[in-house]
PDB file of C-alpha atoms in Angstrom:
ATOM      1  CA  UNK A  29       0.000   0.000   0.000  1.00 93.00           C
ATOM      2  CA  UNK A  30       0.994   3.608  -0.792  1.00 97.00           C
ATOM      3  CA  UNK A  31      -0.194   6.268   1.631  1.00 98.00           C
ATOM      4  CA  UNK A  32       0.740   9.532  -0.059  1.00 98.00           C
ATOM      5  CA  UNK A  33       0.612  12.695   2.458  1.00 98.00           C
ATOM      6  CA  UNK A  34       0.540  16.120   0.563  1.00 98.00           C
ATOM      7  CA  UNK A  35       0.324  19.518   1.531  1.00 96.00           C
ATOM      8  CA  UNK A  36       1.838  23.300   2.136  1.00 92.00           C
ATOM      9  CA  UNK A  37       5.476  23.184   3.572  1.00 90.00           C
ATOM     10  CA  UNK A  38       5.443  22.714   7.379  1.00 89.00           C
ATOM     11  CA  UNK A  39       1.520  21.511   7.846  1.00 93.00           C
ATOM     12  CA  UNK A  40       2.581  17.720   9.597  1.00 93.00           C
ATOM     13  CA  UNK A  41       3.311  15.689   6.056  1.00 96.00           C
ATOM     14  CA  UNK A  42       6.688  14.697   7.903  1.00 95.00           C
ATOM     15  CA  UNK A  43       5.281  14.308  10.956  1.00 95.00           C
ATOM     16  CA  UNK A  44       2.078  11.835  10.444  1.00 97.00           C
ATOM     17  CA  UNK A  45       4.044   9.872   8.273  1.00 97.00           C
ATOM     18  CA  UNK A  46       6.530   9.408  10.689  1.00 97.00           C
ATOM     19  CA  UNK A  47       4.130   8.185  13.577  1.00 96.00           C
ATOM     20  CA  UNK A  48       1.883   5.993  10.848  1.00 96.00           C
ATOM     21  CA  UNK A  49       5.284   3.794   9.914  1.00 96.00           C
ATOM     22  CA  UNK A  50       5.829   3.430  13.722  1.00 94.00           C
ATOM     23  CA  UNK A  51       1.947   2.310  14.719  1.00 93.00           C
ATOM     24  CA  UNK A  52       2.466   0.100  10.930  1.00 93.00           C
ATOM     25  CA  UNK A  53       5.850  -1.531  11.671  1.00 91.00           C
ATOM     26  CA  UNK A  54       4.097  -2.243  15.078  1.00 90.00           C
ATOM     27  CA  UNK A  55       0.871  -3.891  14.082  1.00 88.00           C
ATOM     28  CA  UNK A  56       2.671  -5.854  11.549  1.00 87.00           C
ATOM     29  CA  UNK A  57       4.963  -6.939  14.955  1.00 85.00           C
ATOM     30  CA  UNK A  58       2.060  -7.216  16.906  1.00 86.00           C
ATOM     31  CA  UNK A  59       0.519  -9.917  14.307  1.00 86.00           C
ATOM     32  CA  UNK A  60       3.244 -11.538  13.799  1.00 85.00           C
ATOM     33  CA  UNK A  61       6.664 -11.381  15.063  1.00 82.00           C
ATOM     34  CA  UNK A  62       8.681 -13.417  12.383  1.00 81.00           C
ATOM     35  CA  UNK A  63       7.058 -10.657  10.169  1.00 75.00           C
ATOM     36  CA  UNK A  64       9.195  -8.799   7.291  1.00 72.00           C
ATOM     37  CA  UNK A  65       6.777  -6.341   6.184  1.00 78.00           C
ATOM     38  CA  UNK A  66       8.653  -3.566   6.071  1.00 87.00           C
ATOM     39  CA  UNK A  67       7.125   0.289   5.652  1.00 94.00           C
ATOM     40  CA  UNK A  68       9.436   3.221   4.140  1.00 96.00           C
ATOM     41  CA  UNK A  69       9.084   6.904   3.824  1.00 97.00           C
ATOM     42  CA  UNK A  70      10.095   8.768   1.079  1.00 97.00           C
ATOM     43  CA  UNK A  71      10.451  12.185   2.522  1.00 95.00           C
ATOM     44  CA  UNK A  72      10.530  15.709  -0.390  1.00 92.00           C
ATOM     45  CA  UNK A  73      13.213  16.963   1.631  1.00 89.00           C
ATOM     46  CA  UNK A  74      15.506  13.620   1.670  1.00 93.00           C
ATOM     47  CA  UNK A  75      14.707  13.141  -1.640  1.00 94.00           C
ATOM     48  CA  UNK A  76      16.226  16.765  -2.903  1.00 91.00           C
ATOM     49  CA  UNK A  77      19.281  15.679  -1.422  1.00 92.00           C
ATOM     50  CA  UNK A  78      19.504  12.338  -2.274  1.00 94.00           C
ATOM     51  CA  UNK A  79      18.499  13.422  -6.007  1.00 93.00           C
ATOM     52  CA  UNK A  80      20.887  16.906  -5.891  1.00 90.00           C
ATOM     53  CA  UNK A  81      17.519  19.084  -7.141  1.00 86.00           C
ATOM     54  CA  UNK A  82      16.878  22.325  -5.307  1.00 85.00           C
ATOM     55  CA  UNK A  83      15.057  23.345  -8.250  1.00 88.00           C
ATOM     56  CA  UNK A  84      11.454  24.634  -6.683  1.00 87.00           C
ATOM     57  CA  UNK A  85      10.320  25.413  -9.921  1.00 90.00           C
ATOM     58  CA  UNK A  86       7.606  23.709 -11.755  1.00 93.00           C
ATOM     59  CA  UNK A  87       9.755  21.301 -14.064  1.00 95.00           C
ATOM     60  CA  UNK A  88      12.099  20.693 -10.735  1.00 93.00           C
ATOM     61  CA  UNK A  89       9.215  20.250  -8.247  1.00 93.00           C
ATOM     62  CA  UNK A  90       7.439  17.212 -11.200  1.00 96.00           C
ATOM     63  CA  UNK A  91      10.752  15.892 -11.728  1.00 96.00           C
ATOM     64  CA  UNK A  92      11.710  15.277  -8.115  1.00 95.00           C
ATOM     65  CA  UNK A  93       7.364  13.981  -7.230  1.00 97.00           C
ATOM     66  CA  UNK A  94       7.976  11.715 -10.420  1.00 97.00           C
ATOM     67  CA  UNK A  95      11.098   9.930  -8.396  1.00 97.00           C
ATOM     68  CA  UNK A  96       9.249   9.861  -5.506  1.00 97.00           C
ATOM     69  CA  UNK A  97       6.006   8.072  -7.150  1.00 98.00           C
ATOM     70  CA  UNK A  98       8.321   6.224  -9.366  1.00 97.00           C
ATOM     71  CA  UNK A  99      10.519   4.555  -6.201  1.00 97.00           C
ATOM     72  CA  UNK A 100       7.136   4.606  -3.957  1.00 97.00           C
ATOM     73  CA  UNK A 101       5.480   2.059  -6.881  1.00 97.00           C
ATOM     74  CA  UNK A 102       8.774   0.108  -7.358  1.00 96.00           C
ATOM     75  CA  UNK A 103       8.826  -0.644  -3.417  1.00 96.00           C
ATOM     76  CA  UNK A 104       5.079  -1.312  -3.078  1.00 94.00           C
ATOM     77  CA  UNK A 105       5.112  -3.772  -6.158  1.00 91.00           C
ATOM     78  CA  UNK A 106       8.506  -5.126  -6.347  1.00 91.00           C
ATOM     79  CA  UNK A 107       9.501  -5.747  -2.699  1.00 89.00           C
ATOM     80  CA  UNK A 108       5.776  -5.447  -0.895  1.00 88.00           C
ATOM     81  CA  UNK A 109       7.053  -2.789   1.383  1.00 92.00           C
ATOM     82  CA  UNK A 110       4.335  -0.269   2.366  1.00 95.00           C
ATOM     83  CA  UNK A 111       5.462   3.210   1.372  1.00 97.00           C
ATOM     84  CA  UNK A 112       4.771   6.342   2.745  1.00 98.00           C
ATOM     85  CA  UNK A 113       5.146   9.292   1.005  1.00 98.00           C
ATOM     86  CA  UNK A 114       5.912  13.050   2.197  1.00 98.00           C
ATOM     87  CA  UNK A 115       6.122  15.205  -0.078  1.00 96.00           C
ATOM     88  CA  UNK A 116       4.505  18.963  -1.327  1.00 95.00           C
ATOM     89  CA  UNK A 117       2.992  17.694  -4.509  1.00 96.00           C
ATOM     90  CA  UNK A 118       1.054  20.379  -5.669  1.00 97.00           C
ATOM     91  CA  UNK A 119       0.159  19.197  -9.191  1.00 98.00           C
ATOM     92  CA  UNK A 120      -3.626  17.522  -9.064  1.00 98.00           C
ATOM     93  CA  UNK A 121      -2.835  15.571 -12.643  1.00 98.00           C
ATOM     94  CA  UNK A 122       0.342  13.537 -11.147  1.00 98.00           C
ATOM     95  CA  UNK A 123      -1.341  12.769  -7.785  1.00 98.00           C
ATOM     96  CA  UNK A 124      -4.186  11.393 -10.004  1.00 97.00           C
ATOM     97  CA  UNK A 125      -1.872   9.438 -12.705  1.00 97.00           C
ATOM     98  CA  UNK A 126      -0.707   7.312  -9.204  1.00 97.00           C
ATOM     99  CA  UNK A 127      -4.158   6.832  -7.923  1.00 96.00           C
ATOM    100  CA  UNK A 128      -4.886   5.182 -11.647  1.00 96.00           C
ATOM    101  CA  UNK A 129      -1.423   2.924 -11.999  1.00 96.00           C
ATOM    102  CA  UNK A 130      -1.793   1.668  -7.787  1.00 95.00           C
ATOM    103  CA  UNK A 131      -3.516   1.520  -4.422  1.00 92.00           C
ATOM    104  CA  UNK A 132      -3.148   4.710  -3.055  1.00 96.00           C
ATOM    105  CA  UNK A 133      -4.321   6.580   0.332  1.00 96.00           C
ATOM    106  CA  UNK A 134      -3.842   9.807  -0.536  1.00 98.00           C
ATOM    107  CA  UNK A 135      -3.871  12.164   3.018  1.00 98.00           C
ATOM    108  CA  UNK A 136      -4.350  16.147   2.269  1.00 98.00           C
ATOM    109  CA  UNK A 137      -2.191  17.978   5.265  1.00 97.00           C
ATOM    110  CA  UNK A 138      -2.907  21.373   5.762  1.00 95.00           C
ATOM    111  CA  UNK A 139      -3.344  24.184   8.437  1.00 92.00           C
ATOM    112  CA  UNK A 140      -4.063  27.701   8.864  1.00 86.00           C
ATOM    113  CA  UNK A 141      -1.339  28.682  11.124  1.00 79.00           C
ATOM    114  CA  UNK A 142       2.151  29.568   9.847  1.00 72.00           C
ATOM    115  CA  UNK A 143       5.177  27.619  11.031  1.00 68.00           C
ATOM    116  CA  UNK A 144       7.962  29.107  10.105  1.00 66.00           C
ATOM    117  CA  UNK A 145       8.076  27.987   6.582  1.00 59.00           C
ATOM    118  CA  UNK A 146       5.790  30.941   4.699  1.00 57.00           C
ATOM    119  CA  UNK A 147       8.779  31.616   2.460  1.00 62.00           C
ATOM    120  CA  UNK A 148       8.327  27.951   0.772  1.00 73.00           C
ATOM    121  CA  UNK A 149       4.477  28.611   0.652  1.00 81.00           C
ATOM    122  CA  UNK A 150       3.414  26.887  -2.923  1.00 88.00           C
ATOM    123  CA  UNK A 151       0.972  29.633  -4.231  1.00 88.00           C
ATOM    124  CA  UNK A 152       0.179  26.857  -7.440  1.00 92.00           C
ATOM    125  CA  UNK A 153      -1.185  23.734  -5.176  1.00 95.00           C
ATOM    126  CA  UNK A 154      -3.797  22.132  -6.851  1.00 97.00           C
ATOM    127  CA  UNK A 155      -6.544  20.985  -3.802  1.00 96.00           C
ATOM    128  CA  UNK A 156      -7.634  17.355  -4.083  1.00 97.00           C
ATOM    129  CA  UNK A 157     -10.951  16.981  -5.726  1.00 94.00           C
ATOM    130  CA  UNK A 158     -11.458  13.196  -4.400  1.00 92.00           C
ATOM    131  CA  UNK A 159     -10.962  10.049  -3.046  1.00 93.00           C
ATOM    132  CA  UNK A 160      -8.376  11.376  -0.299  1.00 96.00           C
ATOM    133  CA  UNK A 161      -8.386  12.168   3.540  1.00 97.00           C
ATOM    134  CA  UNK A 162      -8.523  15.458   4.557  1.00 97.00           C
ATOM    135  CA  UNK A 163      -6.462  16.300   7.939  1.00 97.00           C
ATOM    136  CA  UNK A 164      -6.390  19.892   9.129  1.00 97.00           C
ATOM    137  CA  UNK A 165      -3.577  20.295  11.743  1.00 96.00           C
ATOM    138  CA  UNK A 166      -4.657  23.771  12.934  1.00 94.00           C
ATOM    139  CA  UNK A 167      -4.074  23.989  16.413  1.00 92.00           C
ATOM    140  CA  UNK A 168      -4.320  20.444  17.053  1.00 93.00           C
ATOM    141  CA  UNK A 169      -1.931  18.526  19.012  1.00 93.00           C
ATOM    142  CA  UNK A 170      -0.364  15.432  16.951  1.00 92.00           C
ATOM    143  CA  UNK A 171      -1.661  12.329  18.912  1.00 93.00           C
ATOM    144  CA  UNK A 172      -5.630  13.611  18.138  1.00 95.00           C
ATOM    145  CA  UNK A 173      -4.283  14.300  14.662  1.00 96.00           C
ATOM    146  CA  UNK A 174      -2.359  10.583  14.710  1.00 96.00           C
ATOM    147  CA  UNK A 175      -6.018   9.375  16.099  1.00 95.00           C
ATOM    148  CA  UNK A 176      -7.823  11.067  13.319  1.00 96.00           C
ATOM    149  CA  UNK A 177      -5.694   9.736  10.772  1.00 97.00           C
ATOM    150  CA  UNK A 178      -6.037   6.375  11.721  1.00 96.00           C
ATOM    151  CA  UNK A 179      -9.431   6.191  12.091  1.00 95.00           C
ATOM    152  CA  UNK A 180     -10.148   7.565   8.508  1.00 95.00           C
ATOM    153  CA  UNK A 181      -7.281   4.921   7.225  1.00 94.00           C
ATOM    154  CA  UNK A 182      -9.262   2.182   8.700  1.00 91.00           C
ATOM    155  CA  UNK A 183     -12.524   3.430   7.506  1.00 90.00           C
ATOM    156  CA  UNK A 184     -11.075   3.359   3.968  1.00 84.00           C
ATOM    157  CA  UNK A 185      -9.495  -0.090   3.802  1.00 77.00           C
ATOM    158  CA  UNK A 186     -12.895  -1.615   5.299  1.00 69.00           C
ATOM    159  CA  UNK A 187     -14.583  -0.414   2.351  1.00 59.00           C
ATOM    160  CA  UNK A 188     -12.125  -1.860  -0.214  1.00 53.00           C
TER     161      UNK A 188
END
């Protein structure tokens, strides 16, 4: 599975996906303990490094959410790891090309309040229209938000 968290700079992306691989990598230890389901996050930030592309334009911002998708699907279908993405993706029509080619759970991030990121503020992202899970994380601590985010994710996979 692919669980793809999007939003403004500095809204919890980094955050949630780093507490959903812990309570994953847990109830996969929990079930069973000879497990090797494995979950990995592939983090925008990481990613710019690892791929040497500070480029926040348009044509550097697809490039470096093509790798991302493009290593996310490779993991999920080659080596059954559960991925979790992190990354801005503002651009609607790539976030919809990966819902078409594989099972995604596509989490919107967002929040009113400014963190200290403004500068990095993506005046171009394109709002999911559907079949995502919207998580404001305006003035809410993290383990309601963790709560909320789990609850929707369960909701989801009972109805598929």
């Amino acid at each position: 599975m692919i669980y793809n968290f999007i939003g403004q700079p500095h809204a919890g992306k980094t955050t949630l996906a780093n507490h959903l691989k812990n309570v994953l990598e847990n109830a996969y230890r929990e079930k069973d303990p000879e497990t090797t389901k494995r979950c990995i996050i592939v983090d925008g930030d990481v990613l710019r490094n690892i791929l040497n592309n500070k480029d926040f334009s348009e044509e550097g911002r697809r490039y470096n959410i093509n790798q991302a998708y493009n290593i996310a699907k490779f993991l999920d279908a080659d080596y059954n790891f559960d991925v979790i993405i992190a990354v801005v993706s503002p651009f609607l029509d790539l976030r919809e090309r990966l819902k078409k080619e594989t099972d995604v759970v596509e989490i919107y991030v967002h929040t009113s309040n400014i963190r200290g990121r403004e500068n990095f503020h993506v005046p171009y992202f394109e709002k999911p229209e559907r079949n995502f899970i919207d998580i404001d994380t305006t003035d809410v601590d993290e383990l309601t938000t963790m709560n909320e985010l789990l609850t929707k994710i369960e909701e989801i996979c009972q109805l598929n």
